[in-house]
mmCIF file of C-alpha atoms and ligand atoms in Angstrom:
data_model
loop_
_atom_site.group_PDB
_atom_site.id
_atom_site.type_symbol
_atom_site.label_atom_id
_atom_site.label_comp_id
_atom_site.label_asym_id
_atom_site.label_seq_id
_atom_site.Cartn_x
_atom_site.Cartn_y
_atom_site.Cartn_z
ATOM 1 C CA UNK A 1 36.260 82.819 -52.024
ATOM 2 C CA UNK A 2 35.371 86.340 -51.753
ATOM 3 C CA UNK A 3 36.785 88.411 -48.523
ATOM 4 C CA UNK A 4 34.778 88.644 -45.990
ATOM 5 C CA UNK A 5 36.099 90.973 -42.622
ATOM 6 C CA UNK A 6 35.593 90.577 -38.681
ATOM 7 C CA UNK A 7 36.818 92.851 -36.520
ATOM 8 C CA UNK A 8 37.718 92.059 -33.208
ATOM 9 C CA UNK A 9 37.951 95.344 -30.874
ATOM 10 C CA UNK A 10 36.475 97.675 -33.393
ATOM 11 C CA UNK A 11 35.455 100.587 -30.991
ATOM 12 C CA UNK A 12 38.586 101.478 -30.180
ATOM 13 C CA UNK A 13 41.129 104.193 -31.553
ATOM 14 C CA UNK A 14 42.231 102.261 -34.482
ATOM 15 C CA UNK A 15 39.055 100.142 -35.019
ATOM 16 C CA UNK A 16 36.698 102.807 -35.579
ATOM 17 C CA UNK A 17 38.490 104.206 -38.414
ATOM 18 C CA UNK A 18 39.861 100.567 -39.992
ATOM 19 C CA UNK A 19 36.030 99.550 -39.607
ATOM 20 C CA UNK A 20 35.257 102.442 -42.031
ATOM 21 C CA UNK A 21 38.184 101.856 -44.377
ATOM 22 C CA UNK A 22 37.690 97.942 -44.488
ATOM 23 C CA UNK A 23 33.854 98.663 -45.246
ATOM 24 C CA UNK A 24 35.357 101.146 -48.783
ATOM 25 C CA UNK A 25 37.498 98.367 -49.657
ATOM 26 C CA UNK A 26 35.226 95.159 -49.696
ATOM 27 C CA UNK A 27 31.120 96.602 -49.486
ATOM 28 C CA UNK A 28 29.568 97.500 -45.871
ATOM 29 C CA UNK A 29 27.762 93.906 -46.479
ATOM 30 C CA UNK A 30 31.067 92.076 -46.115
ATOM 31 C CA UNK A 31 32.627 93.748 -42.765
ATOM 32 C CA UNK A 32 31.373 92.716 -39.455
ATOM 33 C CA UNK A 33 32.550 95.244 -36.317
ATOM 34 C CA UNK A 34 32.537 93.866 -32.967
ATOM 35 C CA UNK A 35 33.818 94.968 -28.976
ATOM 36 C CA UNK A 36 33.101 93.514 -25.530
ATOM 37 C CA UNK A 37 30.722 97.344 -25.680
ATOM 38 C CA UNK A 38 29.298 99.024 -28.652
ATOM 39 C CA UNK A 39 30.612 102.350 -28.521
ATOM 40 C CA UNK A 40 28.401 105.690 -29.919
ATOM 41 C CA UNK A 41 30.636 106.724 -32.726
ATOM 42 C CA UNK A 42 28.207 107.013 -35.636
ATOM 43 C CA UNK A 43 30.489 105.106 -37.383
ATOM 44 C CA UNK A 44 28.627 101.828 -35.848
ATOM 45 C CA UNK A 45 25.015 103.274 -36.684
ATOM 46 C CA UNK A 46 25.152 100.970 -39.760
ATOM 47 C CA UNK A 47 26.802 97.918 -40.870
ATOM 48 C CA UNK A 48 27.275 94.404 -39.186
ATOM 49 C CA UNK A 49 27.586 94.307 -35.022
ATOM 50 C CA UNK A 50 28.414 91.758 -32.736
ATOM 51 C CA UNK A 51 28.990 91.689 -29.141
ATOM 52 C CA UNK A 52 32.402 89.637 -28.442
ATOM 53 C CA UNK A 53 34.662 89.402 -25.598
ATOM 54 C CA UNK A 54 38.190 88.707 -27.275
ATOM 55 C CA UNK A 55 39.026 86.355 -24.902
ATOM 56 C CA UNK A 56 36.260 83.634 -25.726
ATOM 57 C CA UNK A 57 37.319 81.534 -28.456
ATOM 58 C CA UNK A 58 34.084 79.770 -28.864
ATOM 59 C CA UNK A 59 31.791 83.224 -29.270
ATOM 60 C CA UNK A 60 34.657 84.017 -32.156
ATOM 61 C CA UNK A 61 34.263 80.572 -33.566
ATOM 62 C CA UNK A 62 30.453 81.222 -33.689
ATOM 63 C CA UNK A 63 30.301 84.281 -34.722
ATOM 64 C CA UNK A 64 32.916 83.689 -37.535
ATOM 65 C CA UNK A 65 30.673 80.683 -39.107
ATOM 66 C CA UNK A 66 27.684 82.561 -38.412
ATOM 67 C CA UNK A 67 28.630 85.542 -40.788
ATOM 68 C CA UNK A 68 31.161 83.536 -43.464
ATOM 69 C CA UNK A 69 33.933 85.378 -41.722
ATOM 70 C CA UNK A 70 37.238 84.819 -43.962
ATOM 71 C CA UNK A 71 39.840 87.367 -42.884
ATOM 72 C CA UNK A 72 40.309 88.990 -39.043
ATOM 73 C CA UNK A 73 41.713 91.786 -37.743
ATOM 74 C CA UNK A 74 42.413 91.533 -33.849
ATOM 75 C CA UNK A 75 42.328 94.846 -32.534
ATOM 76 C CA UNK A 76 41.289 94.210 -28.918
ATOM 77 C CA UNK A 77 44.322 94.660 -26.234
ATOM 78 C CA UNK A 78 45.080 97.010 -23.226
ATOM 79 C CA UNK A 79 47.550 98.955 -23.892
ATOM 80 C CA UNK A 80 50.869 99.866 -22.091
ATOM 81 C CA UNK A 81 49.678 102.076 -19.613
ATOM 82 C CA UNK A 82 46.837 100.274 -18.785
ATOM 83 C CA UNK A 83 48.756 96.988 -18.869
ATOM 84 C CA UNK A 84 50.964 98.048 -16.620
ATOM 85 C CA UNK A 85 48.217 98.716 -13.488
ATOM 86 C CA UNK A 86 46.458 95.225 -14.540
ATOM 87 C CA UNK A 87 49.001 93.100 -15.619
ATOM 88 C CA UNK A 88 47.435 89.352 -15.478
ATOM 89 C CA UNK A 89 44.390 90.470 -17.075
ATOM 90 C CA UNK A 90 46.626 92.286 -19.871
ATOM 91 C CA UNK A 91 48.398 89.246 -20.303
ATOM 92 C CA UNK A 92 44.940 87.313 -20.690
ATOM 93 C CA UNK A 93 43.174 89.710 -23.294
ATOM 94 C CA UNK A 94 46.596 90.102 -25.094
ATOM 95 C CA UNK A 95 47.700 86.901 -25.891
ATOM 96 C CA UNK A 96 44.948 84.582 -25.554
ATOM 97 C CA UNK A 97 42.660 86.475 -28.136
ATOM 98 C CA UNK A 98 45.546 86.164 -30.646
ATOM 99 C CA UNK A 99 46.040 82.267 -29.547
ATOM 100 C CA UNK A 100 42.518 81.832 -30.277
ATOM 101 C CA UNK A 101 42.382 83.512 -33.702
ATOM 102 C CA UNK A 102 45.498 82.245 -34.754
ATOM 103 C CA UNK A 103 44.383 78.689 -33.878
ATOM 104 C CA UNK A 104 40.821 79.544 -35.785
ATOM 105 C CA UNK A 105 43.052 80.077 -39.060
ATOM 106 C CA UNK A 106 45.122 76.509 -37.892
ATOM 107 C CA UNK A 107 41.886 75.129 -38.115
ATOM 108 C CA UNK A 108 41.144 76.870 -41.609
ATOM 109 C CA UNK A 109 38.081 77.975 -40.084
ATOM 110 C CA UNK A 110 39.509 81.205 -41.292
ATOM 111 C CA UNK A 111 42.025 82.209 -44.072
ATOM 112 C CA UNK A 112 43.838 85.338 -43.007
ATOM 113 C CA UNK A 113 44.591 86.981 -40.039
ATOM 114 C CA UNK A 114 45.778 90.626 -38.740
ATOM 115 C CA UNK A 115 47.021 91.396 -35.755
ATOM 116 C CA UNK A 116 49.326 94.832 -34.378
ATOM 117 C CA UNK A 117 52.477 94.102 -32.856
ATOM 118 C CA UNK A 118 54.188 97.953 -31.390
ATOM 119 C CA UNK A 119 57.251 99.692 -30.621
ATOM 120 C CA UNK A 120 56.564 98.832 -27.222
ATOM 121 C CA UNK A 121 58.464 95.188 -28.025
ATOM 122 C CA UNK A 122 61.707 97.123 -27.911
ATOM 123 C CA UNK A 123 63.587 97.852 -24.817
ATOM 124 C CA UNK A 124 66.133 99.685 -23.238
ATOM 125 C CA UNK A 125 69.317 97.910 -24.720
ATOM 126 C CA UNK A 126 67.211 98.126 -28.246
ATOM 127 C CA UNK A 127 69.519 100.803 -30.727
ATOM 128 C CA UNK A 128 67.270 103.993 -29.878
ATOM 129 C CA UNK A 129 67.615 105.648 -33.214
ATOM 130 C CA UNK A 130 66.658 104.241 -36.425
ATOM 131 C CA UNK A 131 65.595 100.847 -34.337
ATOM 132 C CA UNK A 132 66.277 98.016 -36.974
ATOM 133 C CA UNK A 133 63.685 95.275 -37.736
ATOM 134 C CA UNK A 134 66.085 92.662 -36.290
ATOM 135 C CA UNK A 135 67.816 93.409 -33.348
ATOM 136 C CA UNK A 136 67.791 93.389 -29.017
ATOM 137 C CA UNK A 137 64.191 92.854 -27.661
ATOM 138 C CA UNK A 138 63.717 93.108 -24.231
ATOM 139 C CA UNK A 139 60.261 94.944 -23.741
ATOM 140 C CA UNK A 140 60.091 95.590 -19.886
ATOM 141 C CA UNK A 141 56.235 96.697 -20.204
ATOM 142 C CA UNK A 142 53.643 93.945 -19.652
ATOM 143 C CA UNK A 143 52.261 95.058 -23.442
ATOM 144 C CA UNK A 144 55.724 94.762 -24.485
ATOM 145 C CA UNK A 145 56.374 91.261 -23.238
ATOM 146 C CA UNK A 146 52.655 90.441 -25.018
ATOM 147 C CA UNK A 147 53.404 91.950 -27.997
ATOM 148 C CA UNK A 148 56.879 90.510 -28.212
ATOM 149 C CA UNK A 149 55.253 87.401 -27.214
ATOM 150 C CA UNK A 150 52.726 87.350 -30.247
ATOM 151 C CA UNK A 151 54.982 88.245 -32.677
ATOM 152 C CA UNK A 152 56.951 84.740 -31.749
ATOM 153 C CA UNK A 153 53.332 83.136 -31.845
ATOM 154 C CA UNK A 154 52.672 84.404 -35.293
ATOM 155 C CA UNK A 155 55.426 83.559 -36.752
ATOM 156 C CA UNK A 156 55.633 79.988 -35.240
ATOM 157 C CA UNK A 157 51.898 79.640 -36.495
ATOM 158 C CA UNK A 158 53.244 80.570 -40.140
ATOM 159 C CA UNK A 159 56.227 78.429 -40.308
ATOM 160 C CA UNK A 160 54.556 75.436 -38.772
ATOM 161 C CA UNK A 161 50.742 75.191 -39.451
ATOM 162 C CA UNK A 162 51.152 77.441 -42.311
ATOM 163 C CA UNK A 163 48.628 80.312 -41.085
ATOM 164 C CA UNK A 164 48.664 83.609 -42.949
ATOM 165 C CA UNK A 165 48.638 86.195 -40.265
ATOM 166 C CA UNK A 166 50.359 89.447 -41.016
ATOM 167 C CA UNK A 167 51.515 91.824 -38.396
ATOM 168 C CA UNK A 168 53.167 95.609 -38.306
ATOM 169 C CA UNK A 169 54.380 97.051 -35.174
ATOM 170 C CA UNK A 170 52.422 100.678 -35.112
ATOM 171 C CA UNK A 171 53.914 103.671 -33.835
ATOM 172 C CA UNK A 172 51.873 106.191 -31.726
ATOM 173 C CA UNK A 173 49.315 106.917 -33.671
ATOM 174 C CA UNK A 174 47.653 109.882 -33.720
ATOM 175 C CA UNK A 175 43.418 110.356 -34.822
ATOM 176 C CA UNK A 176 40.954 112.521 -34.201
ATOM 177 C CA UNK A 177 38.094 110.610 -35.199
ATOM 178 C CA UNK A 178 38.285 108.134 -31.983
ATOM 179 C CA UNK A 179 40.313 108.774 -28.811
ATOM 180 C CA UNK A 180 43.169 106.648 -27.756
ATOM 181 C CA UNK A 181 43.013 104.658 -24.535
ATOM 182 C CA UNK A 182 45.615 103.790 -22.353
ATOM 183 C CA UNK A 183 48.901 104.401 -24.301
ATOM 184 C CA UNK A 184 52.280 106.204 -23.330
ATOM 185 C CA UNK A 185 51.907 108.146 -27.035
ATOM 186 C CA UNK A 186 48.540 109.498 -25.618
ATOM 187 C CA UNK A 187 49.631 113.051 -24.709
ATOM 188 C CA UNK A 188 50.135 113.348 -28.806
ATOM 189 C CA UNK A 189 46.179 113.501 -29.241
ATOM 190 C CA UNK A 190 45.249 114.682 -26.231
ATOM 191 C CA UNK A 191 47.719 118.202 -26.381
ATOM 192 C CA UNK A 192 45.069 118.326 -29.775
ATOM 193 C CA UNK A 193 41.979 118.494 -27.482
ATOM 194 C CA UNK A 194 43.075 120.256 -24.789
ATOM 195 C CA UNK A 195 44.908 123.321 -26.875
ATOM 196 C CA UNK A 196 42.015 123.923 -28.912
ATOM 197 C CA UNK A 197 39.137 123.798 -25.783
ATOM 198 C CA UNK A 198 41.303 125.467 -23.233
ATOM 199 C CA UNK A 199 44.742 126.758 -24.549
ATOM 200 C CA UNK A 200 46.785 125.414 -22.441
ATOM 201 C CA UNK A 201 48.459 121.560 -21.634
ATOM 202 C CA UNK A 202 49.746 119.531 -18.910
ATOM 203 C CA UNK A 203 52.220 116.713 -20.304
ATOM 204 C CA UNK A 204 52.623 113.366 -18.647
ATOM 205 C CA UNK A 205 56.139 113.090 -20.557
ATOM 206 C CA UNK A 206 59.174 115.319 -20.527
ATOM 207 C CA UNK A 207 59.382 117.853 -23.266
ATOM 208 C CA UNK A 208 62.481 116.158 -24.831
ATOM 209 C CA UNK A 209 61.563 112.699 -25.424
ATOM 210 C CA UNK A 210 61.309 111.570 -29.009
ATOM 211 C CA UNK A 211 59.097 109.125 -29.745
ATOM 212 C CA UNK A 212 57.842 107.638 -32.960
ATOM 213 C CA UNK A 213 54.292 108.219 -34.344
ATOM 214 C CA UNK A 214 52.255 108.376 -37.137
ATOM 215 C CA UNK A 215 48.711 109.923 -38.764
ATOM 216 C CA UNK A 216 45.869 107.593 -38.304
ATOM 217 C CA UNK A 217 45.315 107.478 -42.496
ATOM 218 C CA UNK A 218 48.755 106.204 -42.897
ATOM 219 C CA UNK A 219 48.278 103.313 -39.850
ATOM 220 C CA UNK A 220 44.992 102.159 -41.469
ATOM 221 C CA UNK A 221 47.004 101.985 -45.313
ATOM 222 C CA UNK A 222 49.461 100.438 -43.822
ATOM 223 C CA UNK A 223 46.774 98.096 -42.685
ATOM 224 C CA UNK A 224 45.204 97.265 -45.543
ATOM 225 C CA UNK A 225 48.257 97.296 -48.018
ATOM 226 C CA UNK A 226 50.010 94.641 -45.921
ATOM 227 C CA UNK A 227 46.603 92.659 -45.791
ATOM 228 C CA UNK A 228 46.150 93.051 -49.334
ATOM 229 C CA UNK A 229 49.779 92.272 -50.416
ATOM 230 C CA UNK A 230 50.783 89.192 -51.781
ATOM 231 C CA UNK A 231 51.807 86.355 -49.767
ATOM 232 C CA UNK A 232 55.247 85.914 -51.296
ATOM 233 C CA UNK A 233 56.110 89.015 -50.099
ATOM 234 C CA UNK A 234 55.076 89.394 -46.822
ATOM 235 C CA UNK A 235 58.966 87.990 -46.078
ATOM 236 C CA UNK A 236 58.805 88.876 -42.532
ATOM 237 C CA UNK A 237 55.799 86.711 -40.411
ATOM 238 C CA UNK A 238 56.708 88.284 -36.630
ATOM 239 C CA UNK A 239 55.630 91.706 -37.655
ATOM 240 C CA UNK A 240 57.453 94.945 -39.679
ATOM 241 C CA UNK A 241 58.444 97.912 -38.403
ATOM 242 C CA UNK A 242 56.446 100.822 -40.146
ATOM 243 C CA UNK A 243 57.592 104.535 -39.391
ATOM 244 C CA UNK A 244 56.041 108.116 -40.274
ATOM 245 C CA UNK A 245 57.765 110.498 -37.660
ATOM 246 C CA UNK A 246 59.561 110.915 -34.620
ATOM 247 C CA UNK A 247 58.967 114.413 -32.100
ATOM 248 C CA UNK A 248 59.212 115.329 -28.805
ATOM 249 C CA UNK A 249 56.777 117.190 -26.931
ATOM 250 C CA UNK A 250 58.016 120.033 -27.096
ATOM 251 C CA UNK A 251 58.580 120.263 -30.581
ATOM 252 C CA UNK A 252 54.998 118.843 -31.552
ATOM 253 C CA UNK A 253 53.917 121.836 -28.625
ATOM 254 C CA UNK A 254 56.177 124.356 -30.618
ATOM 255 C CA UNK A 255 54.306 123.227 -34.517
ATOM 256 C CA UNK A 256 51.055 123.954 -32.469
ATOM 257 C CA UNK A 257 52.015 126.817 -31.236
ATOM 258 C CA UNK A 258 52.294 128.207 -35.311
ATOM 259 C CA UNK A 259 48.614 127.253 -35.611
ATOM 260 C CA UNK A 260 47.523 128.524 -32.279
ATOM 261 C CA UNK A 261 50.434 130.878 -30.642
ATOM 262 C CA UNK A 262 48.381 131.085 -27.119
ATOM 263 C CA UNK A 263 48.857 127.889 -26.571
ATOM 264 C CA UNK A 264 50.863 126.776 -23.038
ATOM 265 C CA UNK A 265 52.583 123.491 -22.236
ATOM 266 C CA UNK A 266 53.468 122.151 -18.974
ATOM 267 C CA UNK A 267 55.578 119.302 -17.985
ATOM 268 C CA UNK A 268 54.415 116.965 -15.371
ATOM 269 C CA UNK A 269 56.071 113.851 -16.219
ATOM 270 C CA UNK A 270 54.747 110.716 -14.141
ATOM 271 C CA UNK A 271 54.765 106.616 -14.719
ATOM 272 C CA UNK A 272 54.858 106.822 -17.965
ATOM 273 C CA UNK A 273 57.799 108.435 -18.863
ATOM 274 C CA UNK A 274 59.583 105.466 -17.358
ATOM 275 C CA UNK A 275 58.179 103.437 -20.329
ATOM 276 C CA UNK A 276 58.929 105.976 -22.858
ATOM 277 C CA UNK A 277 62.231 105.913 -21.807
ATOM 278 C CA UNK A 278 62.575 102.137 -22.847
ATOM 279 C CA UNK A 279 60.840 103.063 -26.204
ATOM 280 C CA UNK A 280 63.075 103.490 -29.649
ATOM 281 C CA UNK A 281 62.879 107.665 -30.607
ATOM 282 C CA UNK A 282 62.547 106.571 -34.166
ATOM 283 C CA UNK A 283 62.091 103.080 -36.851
ATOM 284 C CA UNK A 284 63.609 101.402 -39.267
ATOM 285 C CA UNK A 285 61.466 100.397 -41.977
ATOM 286 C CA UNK A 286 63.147 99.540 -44.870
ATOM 287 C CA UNK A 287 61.792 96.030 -44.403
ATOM 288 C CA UNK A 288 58.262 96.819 -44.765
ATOM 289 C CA UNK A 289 59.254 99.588 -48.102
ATOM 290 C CA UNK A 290 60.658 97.249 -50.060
ATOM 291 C CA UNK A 291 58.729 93.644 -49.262
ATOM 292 C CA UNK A 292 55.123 95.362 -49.363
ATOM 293 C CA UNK A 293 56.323 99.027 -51.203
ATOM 294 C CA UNK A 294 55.430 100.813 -47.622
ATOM 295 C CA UNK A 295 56.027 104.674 -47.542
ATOM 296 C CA UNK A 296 54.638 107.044 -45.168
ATOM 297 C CA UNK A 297 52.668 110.692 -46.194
ATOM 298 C CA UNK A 298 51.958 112.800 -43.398
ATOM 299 C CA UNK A 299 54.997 114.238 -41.265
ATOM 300 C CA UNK A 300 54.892 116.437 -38.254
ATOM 301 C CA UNK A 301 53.829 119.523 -39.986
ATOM 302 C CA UNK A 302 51.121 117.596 -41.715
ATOM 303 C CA UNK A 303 49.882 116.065 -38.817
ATOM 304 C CA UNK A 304 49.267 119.085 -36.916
ATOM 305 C CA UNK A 305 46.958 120.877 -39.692
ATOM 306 C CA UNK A 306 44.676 118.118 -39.755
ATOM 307 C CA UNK A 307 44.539 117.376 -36.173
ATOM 308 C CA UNK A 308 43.831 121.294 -35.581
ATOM 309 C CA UNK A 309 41.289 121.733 -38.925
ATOM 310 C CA UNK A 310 39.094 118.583 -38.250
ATOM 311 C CA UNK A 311 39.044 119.127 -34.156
ATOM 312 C CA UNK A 312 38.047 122.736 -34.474
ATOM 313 C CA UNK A 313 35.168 121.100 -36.247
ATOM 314 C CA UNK A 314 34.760 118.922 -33.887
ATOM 315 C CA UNK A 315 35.031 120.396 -30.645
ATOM 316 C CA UNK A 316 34.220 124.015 -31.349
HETATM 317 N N1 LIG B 401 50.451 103.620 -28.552
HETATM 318 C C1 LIG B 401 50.835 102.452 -27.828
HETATM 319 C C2 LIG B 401 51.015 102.742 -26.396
HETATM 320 O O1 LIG B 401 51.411 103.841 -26.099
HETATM 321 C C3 LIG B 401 52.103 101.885 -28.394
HETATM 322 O O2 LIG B 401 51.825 100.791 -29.167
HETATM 323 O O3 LIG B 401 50.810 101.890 -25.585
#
C-alpha cells in the first residue's frame, strides 16, 4: 500500500515545516495538513486541508477514510507553558488525541503512527547532564505528566495490539519559518526576532540555564528517518531521546552578539524558569544513533547564522 500522510496540528511550529518536508518525500497529492484553524503561512496555499479538532475521534476517523489516510503524525498539544495555566484542557487535547489515533491504528484503520514525546517528561531527580534514555521520570509540568503519560500509552499499544507508532522526545527546537507557541524553550526564537527588529531582549529565563535544543531541519529528519526506518529497529516503542545542543541564554545572547554586537539582553526570569529548572541541560542519545543511525548537524554556531540570515530576510 502506498504511504499516504495526515497531519494532525499542522499549523503549528513544527507542522508547518514537517507538512512541507512530508509533501518532498511522498508527492503533495499524498499529504493531507489539518488544525482546529488554518493558519496564513503560504505553506497551506496548496495541498490537501482539513479542519479537525484533535480531540474528536470520529472527525479523524472520517477524515482518515475519506482521503486513504495510512500513516499520522499527531502534532496537536499545548505546550508546557500553556499547559500549565489550563491544565484539564491540556490534559484533554494531550492525551486523548493520541488515545484516539493510537486506537485508529488498533483498529488498522491506519498503519503507522507518529507522535512527539519531550524533554519535558524528565524531572527534577532526572540525571541533569547527559539525561539517559532510561532512567527517573517524574515530570512535574502538566505537559510532562502527558507526555510521560503517552509514551506509556504507546508503548503499551505496541506490545499489546501490535500498533506501529514511533515517538522521539524533541528538544527546544528552534525555526524561523513558523513561531513557537507556548513553550519554556521559546525565548531561543524569540531573542532571533526581537535582536534583529529592535536590538535589544528581555529573557523570561536566567542567563545560566542550559537547556537542550535543536535546528528545526534536524527535528523534521529526525522525523522522517525514524518514520521511515525499519520496524526491527525502532527497539525502543515509548519514545528516543534525540539531542543537537545544549546553551544557556547567555551564551546563545553572547554567539548573537558576533553577528550583531549591539545587541542587549536582559534577564527577567518569571514562571517559567521554575520548569526549566526541572528540565535535563543536555540528552543522551545513543539509543536513537545506533537503532535508527540518528546524528545531529547544526550546533550552536550553526544555528545562529541561519536564524540571523533567513530572519533578516524575513523581517527586514
Ligand atoms: N519546547 C517544549 C516546551 O518548551 C518542550 O517540549 O514546552
Amino acid at each position: 500500500m502506498s504511504t499516504k500522510v495526515l497531519i494532525i496540528g499542522a499549523c503549528g511550529q513544527i507542522g508547518t515545516e514537517l507538512t512541507t518536508a512530508l509533501r518532498n518525500t511522498y508527492g503533495v497529492a499524498n499529504v493531507v495538513a489539518s488544525d482546529i484553524r488554518k493558519s496564513d503561512n503560504e505553506v497551506f496555499a496548496h495541498g490537501a486541508f482539513e479542519l479537525l479538532d484533535a480531540r474528536d475521534k470520529e472527525a479523524i476517523k472520517v477524515c482518515v477514510e475519506k482521503h486513504e489516510i495510512t500513516d499520522v503524525y499527531l502534532m496537536a498539544a499545548l505546550l508546557s507553558a500553556t499547559a500549565e495555566k489550563n491544565p484539564e484542557f491540556a490534559w484533554d487535547l494531550n492525551m486523548n488525541s493520541l488515545l484516539h489515533v493510537l486506537n485508529l491504528a488498533k483498529e488498522r484503520v491506519i498503519q503507522k503512527v507518529f507522535w512527539p514525546s519531550s524533554i519535558a517528561v524528565f524531572g527534577k531527580n532526572s540525571p541533569k547532564v547527559n539525561t539517559p534514555q532510561h532512567t527517573i521520570m517524574e515530570p512535574s509540568t502538566v505537559y510532562g505528566i502527558s507526555k510521560l503519560a503517552g509514551e506509556r500509552w504507546c508503548e503499551y499499544y505496541h506490545k499489546n495490539y501490535g500498533v506501529d507508532v514511533r515517538s522521539i522526545r524533541y528538544p527546544g527546537i528552534i525555526s524561523w519559518k513558523a513561531n513557537p507557541g507556548g513553550g519554556t524553550t521559546d525565548y531561543a526564537v524569540e531573542i532571533f526576532h526581537e535582536a534583529i527588529k529592535h536590538g535589544q531582549y528581555t529573557c523570561f529565563l536566567k542567563e545560566d540555564t542550559a537547556l537542550p535544543m535543536m535546528f528545526m531541519d534536524d527535528a523534521v529528519r529526525a522525523t522522517i528517518d525514524i518514520m521511515n526506518a525499519h520496524s526491527e529497529t525502532i527497539k525502543v516503542r515509548s519514545s528516543y531521546n534525540i539531542a543537537a545542543t545544549s546553551f544557556t541564554p547567555k551564551e546563545l545572547s553572547e554567539a548573537i552578539q558576533q553577528l550583531l554586537p549591539e545587541f542587549v539582553v536582559r534577564y527577567e526570569p518569571d514562571f517559567r524558569q521554575q520548569i526549566a529548572d526541572t528540565w535535563p541541560e543536555s540528552i543522551d542519545d545513543s539509543a536513537a544513533s545506533s537503532d535508527w543511525n540518528w546524528s545531529a548537524q547544526f550546533d550552536m554556531k550553526a544555528i545562529v547564522l541561519e536564524m540571523i540570515t533567513n530572519l533578516q530576510k524575513v523581517l527586514v
